[in-house]
PDB file with one MODEL, atoms N, CA, C and O in Angstrom:
MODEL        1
ATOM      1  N   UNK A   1       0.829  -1.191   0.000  1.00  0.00           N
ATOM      2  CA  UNK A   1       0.000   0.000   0.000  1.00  0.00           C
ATOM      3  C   UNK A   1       0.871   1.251   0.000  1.00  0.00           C
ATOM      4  O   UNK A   1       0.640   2.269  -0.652  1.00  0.00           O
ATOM      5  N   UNK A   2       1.916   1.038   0.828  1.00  0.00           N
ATOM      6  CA  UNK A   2       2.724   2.471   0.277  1.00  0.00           C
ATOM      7  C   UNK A   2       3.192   2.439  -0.579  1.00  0.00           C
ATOM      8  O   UNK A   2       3.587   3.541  -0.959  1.00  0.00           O
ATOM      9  N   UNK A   3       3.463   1.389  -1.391  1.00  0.00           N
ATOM     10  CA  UNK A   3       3.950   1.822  -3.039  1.00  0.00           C
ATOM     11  C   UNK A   3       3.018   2.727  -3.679  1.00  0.00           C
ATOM     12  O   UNK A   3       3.293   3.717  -4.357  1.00  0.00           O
ATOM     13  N   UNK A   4       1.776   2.221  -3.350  1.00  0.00           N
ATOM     14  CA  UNK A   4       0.622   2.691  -3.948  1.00  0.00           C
ATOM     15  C   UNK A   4       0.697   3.894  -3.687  1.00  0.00           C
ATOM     16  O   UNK A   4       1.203   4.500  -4.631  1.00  0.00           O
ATOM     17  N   UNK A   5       0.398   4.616  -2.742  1.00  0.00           N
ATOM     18  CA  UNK A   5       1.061   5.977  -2.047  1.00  0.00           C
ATOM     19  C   UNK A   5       2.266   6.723  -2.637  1.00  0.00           C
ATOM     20  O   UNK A   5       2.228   7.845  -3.142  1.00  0.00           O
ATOM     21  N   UNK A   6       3.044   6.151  -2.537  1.00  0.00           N
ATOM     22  CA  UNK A   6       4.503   6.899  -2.743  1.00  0.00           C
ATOM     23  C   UNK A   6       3.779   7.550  -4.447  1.00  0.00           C
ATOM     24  O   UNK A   6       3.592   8.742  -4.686  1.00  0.00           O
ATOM     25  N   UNK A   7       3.494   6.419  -5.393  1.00  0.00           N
ATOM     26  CA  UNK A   7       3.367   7.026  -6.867  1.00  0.00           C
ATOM     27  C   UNK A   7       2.507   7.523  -7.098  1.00  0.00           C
ATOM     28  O   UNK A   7       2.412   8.066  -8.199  1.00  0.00           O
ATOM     29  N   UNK A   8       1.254   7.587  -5.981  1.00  0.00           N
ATOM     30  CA  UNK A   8       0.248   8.703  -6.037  1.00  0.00           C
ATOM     31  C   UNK A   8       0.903  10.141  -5.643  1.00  0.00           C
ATOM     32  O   UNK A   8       0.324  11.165  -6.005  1.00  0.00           O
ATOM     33  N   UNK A   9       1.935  10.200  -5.009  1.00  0.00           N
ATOM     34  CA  UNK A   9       2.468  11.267  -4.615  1.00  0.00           C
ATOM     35  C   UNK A   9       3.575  11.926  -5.891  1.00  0.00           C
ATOM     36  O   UNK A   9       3.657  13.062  -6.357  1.00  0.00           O
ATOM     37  N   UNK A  10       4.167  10.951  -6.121  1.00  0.00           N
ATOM     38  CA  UNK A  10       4.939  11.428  -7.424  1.00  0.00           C
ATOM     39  C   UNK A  10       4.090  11.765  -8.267  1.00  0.00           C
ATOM     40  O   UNK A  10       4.300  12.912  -8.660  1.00  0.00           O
ATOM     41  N   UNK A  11       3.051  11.191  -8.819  1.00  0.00           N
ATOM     42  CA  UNK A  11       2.350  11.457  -9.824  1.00  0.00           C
ATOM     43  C   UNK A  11       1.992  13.030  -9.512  1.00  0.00           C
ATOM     44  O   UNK A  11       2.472  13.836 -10.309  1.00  0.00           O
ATOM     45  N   UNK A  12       1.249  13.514  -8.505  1.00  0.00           N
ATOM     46  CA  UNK A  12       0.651  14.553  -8.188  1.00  0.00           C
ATOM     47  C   UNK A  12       1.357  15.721  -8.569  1.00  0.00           C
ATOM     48  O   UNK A  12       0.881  16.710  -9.125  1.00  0.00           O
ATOM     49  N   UNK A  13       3.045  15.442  -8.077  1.00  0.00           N
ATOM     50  CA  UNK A  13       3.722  16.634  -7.721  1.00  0.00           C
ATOM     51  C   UNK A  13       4.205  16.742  -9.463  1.00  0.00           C
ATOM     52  O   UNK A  13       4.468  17.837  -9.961  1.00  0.00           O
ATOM     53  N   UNK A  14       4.262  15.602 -10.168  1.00  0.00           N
ATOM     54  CA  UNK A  14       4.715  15.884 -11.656  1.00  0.00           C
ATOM     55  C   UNK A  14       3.214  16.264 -12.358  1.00  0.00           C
ATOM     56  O   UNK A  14       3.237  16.648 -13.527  1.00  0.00           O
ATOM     57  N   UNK A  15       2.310  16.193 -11.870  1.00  0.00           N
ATOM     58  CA  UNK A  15       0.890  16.998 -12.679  1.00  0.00           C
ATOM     59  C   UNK A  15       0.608  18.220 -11.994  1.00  0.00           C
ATOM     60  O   UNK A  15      -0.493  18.756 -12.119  1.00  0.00           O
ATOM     61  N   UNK A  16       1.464  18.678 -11.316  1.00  0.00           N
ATOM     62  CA  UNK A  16       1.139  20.121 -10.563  1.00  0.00           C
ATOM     63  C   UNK A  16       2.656  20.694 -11.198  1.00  0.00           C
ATOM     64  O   UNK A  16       2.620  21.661 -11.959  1.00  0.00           O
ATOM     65  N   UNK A  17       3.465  20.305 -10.988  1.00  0.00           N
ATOM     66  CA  UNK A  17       4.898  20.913 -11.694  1.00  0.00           C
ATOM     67  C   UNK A  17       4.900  21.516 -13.109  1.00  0.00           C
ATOM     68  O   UNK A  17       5.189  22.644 -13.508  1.00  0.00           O
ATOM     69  N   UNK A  18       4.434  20.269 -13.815  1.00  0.00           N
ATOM     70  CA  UNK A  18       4.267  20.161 -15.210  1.00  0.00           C
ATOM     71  C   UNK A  18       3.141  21.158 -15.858  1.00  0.00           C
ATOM     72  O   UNK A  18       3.246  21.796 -16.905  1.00  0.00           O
ATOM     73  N   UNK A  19       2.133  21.123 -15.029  1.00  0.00           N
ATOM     74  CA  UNK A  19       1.130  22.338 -15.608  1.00  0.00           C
ATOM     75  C   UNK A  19       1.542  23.690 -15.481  1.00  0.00           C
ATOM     76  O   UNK A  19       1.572  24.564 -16.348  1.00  0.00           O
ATOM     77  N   UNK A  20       1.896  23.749 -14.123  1.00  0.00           N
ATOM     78  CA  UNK A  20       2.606  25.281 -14.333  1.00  0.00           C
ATOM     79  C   UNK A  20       3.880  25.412 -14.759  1.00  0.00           C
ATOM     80  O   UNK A  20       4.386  26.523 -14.600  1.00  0.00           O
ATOM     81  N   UNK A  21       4.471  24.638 -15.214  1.00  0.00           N
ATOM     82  CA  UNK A  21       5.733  25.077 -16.403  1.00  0.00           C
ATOM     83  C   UNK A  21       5.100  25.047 -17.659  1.00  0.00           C
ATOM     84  O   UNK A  21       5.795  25.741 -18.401  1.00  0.00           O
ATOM     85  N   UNK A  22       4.020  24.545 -18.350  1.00  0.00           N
ATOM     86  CA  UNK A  22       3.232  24.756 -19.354  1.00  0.00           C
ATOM     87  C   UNK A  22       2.695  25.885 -19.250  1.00  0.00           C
ATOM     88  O   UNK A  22       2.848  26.728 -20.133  1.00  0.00           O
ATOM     89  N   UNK A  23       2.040  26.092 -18.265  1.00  0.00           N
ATOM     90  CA  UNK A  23       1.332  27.532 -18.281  1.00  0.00           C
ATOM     91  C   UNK A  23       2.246  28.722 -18.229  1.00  0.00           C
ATOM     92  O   UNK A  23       2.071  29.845 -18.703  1.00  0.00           O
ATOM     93  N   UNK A  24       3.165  28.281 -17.616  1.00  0.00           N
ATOM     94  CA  UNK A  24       4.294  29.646 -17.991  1.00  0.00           C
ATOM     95  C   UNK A  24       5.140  29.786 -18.728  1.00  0.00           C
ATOM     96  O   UNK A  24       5.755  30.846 -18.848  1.00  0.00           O
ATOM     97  N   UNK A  25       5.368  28.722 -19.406  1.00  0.00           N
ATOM     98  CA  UNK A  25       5.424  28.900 -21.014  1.00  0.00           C
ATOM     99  C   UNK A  25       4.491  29.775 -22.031  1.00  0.00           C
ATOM    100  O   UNK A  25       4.734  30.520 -22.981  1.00  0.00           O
ATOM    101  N   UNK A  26       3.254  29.307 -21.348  1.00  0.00           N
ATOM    102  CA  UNK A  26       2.337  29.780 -22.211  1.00  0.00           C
ATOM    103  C   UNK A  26       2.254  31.477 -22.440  1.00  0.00           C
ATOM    104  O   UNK A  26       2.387  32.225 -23.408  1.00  0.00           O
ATOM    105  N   UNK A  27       1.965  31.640 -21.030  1.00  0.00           N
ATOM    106  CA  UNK A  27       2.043  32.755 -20.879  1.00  0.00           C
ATOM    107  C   UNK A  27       3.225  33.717 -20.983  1.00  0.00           C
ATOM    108  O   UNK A  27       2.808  34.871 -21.077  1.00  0.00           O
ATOM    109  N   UNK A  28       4.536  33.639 -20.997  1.00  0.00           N
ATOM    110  CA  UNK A  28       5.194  34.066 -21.614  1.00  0.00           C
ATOM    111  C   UNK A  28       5.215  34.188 -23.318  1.00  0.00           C
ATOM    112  O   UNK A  28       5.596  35.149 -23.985  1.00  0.00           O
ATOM    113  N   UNK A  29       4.659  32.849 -23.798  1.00  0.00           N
ATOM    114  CA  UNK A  29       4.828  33.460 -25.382  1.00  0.00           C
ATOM    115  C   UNK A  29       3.666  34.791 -25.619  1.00  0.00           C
ATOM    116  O   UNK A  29       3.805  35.922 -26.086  1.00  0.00           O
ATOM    117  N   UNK A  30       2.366  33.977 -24.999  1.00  0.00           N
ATOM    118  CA  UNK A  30       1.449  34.979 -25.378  1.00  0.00           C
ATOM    119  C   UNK A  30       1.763  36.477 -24.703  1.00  0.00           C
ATOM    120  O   UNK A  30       0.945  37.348 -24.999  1.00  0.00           O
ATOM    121  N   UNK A  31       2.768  36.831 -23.902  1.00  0.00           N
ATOM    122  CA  UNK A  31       2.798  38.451 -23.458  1.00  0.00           C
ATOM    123  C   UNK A  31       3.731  38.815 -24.643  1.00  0.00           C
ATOM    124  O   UNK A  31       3.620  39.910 -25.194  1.00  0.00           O
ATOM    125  N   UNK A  32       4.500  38.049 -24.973  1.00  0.00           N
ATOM    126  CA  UNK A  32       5.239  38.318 -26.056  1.00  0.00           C
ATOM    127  C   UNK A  32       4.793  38.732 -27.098  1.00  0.00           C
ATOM    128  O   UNK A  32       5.009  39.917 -27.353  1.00  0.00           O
ATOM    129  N   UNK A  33       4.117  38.019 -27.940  1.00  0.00           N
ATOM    130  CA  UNK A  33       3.188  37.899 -29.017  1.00  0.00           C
ATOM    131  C   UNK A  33       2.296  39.572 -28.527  1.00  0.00           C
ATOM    132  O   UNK A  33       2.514  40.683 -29.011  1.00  0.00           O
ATOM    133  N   UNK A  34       1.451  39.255 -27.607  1.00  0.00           N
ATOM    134  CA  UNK A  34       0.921  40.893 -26.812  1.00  0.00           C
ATOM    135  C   UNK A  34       1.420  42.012 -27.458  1.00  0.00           C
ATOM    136  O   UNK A  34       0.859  42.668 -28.336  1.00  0.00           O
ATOM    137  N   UNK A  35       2.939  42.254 -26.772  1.00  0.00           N
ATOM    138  CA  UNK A  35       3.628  43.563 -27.309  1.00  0.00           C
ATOM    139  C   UNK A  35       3.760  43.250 -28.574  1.00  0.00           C
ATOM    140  O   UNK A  35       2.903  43.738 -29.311  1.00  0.00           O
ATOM    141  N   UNK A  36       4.875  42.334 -29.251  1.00  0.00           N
ATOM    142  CA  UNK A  36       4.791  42.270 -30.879  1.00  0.00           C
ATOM    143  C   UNK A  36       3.656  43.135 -31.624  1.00  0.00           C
ATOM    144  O   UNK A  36       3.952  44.042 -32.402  1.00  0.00           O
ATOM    145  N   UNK A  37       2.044  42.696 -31.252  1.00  0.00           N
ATOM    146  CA  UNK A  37       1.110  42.854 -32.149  1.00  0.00           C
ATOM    147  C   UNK A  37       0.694  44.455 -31.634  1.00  0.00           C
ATOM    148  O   UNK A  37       0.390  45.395 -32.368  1.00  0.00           O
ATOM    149  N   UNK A  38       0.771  44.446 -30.331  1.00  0.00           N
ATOM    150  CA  UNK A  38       0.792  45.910 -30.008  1.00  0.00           C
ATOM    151  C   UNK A  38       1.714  47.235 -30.414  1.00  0.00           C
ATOM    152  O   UNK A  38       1.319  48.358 -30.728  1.00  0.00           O
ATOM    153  N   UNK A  39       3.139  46.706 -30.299  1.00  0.00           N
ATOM    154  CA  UNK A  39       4.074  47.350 -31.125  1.00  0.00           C
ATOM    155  C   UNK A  39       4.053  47.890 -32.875  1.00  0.00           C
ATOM    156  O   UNK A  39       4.489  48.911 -33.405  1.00  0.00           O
ATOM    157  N   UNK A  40       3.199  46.451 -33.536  1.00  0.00           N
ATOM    158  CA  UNK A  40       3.290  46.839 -34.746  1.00  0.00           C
ATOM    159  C   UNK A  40       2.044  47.311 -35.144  1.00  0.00           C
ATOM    160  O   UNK A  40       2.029  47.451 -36.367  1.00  0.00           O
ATOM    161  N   UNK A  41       0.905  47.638 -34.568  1.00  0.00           N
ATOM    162  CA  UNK A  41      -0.388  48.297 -34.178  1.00  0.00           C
ATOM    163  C   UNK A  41      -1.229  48.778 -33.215  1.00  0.00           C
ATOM    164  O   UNK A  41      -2.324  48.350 -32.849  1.00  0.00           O
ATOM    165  N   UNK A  42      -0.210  50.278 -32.630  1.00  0.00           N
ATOM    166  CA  UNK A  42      -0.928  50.402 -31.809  1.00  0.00           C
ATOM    167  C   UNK A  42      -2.602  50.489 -31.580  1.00  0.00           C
ATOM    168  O   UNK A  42      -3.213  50.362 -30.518  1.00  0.00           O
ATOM    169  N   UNK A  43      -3.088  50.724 -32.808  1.00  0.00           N
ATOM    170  CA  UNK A  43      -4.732  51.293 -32.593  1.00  0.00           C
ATOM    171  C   UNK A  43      -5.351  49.521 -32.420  1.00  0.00           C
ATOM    172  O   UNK A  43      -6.549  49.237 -32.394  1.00  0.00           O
ATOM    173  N   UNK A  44      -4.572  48.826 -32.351  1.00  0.00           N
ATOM    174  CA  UNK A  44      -5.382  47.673 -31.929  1.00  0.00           C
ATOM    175  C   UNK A  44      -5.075  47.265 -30.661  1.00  0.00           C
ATOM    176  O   UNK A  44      -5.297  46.080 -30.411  1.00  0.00           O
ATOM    177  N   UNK A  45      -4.666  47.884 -29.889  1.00  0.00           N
ATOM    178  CA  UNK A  45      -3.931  47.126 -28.673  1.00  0.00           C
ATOM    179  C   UNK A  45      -5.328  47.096 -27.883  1.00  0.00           C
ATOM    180  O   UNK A  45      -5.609  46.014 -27.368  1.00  0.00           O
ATOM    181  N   UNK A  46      -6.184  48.089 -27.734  1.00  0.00           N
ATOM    182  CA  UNK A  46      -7.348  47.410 -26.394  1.00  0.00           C
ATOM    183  C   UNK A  46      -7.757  46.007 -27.161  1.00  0.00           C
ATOM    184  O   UNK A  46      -7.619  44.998 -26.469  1.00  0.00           O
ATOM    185  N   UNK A  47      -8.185  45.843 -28.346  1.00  0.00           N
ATOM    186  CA  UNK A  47      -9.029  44.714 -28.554  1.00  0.00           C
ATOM    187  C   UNK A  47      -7.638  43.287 -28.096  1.00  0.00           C
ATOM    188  O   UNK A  47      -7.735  42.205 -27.516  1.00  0.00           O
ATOM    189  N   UNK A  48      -6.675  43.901 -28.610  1.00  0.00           N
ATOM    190  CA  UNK A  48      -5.612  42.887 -28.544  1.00  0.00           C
ATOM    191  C   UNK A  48      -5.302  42.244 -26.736  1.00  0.00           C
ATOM    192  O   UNK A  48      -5.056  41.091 -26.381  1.00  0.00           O
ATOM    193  N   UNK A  49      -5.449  43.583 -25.844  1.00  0.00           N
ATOM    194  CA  UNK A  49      -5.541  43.138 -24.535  1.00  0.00           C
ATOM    195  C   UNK A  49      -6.828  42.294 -24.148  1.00  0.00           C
ATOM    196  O   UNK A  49      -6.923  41.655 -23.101  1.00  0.00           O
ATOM    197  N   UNK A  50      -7.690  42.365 -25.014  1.00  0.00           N
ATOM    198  CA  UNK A  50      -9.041  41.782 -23.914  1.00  0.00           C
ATOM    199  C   UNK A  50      -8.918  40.252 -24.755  1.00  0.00           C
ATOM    200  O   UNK A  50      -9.291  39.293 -24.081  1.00  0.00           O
ATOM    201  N   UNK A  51      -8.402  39.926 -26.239  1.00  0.00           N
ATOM    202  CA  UNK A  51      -8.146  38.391 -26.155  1.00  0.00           C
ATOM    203  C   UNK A  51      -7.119  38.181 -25.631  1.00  0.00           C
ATOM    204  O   UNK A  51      -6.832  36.984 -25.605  1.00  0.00           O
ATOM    205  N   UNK A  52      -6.187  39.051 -25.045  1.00  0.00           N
ATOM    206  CA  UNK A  52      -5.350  38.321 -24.516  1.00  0.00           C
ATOM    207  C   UNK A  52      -5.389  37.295 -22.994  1.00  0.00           C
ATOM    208  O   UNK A  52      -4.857  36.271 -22.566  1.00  0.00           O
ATOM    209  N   UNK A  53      -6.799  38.764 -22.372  1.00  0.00           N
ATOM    210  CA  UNK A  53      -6.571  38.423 -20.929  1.00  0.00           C
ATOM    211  C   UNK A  53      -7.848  37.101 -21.121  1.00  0.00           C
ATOM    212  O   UNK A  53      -8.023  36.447 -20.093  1.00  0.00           O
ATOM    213  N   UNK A  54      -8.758  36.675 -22.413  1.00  0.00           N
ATOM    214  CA  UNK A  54      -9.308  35.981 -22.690  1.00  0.00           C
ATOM    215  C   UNK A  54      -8.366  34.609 -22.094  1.00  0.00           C
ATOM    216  O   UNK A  54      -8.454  34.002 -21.027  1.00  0.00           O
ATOM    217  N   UNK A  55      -7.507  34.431 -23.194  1.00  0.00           N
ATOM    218  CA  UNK A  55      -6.727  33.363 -23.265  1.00  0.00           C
ATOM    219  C   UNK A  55      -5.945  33.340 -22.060  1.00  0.00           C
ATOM    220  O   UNK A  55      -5.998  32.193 -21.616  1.00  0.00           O
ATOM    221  N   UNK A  56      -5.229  34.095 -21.310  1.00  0.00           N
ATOM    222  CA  UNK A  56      -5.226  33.709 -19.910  1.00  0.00           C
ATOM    223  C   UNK A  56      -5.785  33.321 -19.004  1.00  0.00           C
ATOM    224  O   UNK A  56      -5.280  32.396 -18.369  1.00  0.00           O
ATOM    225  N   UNK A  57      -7.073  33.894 -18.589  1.00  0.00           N
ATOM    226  CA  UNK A  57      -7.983  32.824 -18.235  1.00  0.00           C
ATOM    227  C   UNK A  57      -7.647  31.569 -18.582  1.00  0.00           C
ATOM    228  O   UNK A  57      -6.736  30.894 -18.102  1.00  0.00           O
ATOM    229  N   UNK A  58      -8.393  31.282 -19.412  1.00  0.00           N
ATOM    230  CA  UNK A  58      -8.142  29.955 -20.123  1.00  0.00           C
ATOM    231  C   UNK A  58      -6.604  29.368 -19.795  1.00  0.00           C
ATOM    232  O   UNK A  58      -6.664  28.652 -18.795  1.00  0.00           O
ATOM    233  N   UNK A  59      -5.915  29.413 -20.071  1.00  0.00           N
ATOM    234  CA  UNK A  59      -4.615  28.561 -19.562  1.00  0.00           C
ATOM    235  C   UNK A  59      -4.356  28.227 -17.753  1.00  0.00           C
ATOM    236  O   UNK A  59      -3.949  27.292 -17.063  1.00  0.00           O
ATOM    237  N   UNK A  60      -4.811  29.449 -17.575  1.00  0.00           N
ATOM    238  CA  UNK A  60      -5.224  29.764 -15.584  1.00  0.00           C
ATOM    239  C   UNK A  60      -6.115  28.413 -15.379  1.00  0.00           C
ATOM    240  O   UNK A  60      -5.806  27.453 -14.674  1.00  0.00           O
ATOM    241  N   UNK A  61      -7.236  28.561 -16.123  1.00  0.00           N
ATOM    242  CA  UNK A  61      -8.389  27.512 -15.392  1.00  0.00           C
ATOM    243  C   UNK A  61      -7.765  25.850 -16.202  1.00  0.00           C
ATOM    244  O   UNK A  61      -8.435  24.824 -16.090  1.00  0.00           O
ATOM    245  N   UNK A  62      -6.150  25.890 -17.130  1.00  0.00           N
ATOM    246  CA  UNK A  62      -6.167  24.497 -17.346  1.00  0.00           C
ATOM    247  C   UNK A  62      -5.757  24.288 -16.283  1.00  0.00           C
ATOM    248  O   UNK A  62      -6.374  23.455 -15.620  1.00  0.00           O
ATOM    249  N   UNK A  63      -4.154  25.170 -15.473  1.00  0.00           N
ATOM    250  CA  UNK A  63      -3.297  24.611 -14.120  1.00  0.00           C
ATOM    251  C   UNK A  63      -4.544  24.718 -13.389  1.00  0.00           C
ATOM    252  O   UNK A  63      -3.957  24.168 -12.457  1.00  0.00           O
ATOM    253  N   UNK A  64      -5.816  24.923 -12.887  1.00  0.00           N
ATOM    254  CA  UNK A  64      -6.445  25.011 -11.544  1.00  0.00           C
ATOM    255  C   UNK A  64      -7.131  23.524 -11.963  1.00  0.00           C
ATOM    256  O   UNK A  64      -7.363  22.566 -11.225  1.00  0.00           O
ATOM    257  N   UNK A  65      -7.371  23.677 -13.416  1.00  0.00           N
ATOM    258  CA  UNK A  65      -8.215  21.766 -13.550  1.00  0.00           C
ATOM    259  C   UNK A  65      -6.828  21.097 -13.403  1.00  0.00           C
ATOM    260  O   UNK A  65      -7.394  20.009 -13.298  1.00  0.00           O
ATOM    261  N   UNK A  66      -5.822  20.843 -13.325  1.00  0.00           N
ATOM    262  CA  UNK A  66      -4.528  20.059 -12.646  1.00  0.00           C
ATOM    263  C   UNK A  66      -4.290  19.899 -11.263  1.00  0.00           C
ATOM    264  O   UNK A  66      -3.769  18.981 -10.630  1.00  0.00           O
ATOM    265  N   UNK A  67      -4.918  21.286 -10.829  1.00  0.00           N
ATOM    266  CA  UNK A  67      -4.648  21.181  -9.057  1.00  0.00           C
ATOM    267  C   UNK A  67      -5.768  20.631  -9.002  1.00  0.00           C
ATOM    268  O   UNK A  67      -5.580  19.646  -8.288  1.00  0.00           O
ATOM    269  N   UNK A  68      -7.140  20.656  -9.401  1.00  0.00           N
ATOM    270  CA  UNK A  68      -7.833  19.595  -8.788  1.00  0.00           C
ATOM    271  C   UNK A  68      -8.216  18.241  -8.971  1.00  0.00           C
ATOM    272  O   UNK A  68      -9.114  17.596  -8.429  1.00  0.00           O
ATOM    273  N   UNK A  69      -7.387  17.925  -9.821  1.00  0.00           N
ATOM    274  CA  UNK A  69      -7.524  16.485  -9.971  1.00  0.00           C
ATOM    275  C   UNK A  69      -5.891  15.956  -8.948  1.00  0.00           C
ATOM    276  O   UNK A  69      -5.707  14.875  -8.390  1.00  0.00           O
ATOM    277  N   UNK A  70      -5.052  17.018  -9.001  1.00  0.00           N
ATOM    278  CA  UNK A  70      -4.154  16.796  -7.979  1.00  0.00           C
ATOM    279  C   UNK A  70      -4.424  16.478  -6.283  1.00  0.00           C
ATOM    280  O   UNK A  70      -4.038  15.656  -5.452  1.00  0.00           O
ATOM    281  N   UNK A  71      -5.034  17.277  -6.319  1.00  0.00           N
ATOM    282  CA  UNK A  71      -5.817  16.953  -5.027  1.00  0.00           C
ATOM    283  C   UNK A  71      -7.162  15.903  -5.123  1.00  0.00           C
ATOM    284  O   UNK A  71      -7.850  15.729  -4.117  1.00  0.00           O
ATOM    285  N   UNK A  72      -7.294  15.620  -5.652  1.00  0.00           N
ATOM    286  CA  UNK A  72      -8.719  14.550  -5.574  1.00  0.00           C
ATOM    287  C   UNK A  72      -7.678  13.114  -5.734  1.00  0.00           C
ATOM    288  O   UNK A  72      -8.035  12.163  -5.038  1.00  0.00           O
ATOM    289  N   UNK A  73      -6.941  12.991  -6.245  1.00  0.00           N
ATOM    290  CA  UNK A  73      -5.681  11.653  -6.531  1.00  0.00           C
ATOM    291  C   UNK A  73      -5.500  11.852  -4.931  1.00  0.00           C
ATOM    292  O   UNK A  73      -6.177  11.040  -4.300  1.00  0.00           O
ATOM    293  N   UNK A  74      -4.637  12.871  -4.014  1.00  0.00           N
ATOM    294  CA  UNK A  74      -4.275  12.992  -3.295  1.00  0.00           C
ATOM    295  C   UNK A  74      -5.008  12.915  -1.231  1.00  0.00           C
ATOM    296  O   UNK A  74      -4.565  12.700  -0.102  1.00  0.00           O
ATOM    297  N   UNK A  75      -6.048  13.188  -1.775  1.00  0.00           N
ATOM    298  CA  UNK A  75      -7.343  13.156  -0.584  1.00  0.00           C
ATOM    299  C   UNK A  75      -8.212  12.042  -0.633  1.00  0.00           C
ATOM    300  O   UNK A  75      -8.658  11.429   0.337  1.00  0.00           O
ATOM    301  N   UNK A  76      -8.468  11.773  -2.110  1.00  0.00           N
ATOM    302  CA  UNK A  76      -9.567  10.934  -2.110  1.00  0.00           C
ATOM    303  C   UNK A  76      -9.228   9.586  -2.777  1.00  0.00           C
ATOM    304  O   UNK A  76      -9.940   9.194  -3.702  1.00  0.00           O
ATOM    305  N   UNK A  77      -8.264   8.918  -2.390  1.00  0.00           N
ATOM    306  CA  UNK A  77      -7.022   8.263  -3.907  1.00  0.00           C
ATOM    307  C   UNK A  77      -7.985   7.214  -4.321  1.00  0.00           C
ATOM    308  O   UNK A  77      -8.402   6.421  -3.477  1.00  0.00           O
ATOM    309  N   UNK A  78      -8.308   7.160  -5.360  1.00  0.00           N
ATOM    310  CA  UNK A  78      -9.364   5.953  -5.967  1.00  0.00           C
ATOM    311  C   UNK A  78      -8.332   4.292  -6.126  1.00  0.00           C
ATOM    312  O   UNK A  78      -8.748   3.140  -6.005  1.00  0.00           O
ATOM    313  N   UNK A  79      -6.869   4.796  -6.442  1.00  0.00           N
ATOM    314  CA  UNK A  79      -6.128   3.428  -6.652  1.00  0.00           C
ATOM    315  C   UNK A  79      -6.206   2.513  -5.394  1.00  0.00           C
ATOM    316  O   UNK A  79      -6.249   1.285  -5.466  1.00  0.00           O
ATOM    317  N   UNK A  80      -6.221   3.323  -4.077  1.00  0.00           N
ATOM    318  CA  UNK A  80      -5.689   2.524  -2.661  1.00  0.00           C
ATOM    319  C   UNK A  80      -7.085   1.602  -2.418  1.00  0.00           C
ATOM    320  O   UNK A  80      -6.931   0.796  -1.500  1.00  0.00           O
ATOM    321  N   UNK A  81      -8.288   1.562  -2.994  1.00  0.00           N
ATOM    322  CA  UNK A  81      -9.377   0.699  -2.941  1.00  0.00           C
ATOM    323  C   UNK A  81      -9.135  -0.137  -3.861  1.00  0.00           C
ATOM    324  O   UNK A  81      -9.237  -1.314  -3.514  1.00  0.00           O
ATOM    325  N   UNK A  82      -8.731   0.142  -5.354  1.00  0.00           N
ATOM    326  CA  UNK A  82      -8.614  -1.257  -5.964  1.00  0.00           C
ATOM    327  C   UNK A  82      -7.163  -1.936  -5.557  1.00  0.00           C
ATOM    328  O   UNK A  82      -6.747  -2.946  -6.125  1.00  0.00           O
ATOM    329  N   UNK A  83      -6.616  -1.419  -4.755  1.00  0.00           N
ATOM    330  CA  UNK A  83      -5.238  -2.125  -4.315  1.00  0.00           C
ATOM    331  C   UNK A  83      -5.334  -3.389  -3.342  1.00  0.00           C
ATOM    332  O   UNK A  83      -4.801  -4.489  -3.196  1.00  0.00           O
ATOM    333  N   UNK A  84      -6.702  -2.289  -2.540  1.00  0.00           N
ATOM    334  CA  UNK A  84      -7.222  -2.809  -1.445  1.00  0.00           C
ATOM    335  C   UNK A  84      -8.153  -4.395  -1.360  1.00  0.00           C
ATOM    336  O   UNK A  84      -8.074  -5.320  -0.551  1.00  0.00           O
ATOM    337  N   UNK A  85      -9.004  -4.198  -2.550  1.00  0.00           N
ATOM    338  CA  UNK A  85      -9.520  -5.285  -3.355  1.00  0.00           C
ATOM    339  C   UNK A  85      -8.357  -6.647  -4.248  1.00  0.00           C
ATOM    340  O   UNK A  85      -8.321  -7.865  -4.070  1.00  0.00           O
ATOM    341  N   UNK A  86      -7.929  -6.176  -4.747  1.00  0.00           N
ATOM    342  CA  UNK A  86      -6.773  -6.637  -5.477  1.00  0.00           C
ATOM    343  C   UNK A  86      -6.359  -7.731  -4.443  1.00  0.00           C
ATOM    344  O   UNK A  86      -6.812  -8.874  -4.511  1.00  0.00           O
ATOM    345  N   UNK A  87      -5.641  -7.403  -3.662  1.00  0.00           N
ATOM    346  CA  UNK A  87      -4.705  -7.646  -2.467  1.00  0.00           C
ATOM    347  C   UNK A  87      -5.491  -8.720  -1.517  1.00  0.00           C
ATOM    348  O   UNK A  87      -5.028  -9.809  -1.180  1.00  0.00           O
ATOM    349  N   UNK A  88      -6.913  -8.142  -1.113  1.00  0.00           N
ATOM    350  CA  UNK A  88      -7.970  -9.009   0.052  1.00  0.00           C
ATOM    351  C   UNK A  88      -7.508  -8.600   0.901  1.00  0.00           C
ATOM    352  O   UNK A  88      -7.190  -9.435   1.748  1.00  0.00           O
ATOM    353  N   UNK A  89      -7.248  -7.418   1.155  1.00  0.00           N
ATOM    354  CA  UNK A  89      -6.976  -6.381   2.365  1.00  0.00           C
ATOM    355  C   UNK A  89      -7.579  -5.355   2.538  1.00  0.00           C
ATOM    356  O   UNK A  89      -7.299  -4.628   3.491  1.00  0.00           O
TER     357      UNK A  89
ENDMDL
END
């Protein structure tokens, strides 16, 4: 059962790591991209800020759907019952 444990724990911390190095990837290209398109037009920059802060959102609410399946693996672990079954323990 603590094996079972231990790689529920690894797993967690590499789906919480991994999303926010994606997301801040992300978000670095897109501020980038931001100024670029702002730089080479200014008279578009409000519309250009409001998809931007669009699409942030959006990358925001993928890492928060990561933390909660991070935490639901982690509180509520569905594997340690079929381990539990498995086993006859």
């Amino acid at each position: 059962m603590e094996t079972v444990i231990g790689s529920t724990a690894l797993a967690v911390a590499i789906l919480i790591g991994l999303g926010a190095l994606g997301v801040g990837i992300g978000m670095g290209l897109l501020g980038g991209k931001f100024l670029e398109g702002a730089a080479r037009q200014p008279e578009m920059t409000p519309m250009l800020q409001t998809k931007m802060f669009i699409v942030v959102a959006l990358l925001d609410a993928v890492a928060m759907i990561g933390v909660g399946i991070a935490l639901f693996f982690t509180f509520a672990n569905p594997f340690i019952g079929q381990f539990q079954a498995a086993t006859g323990g």
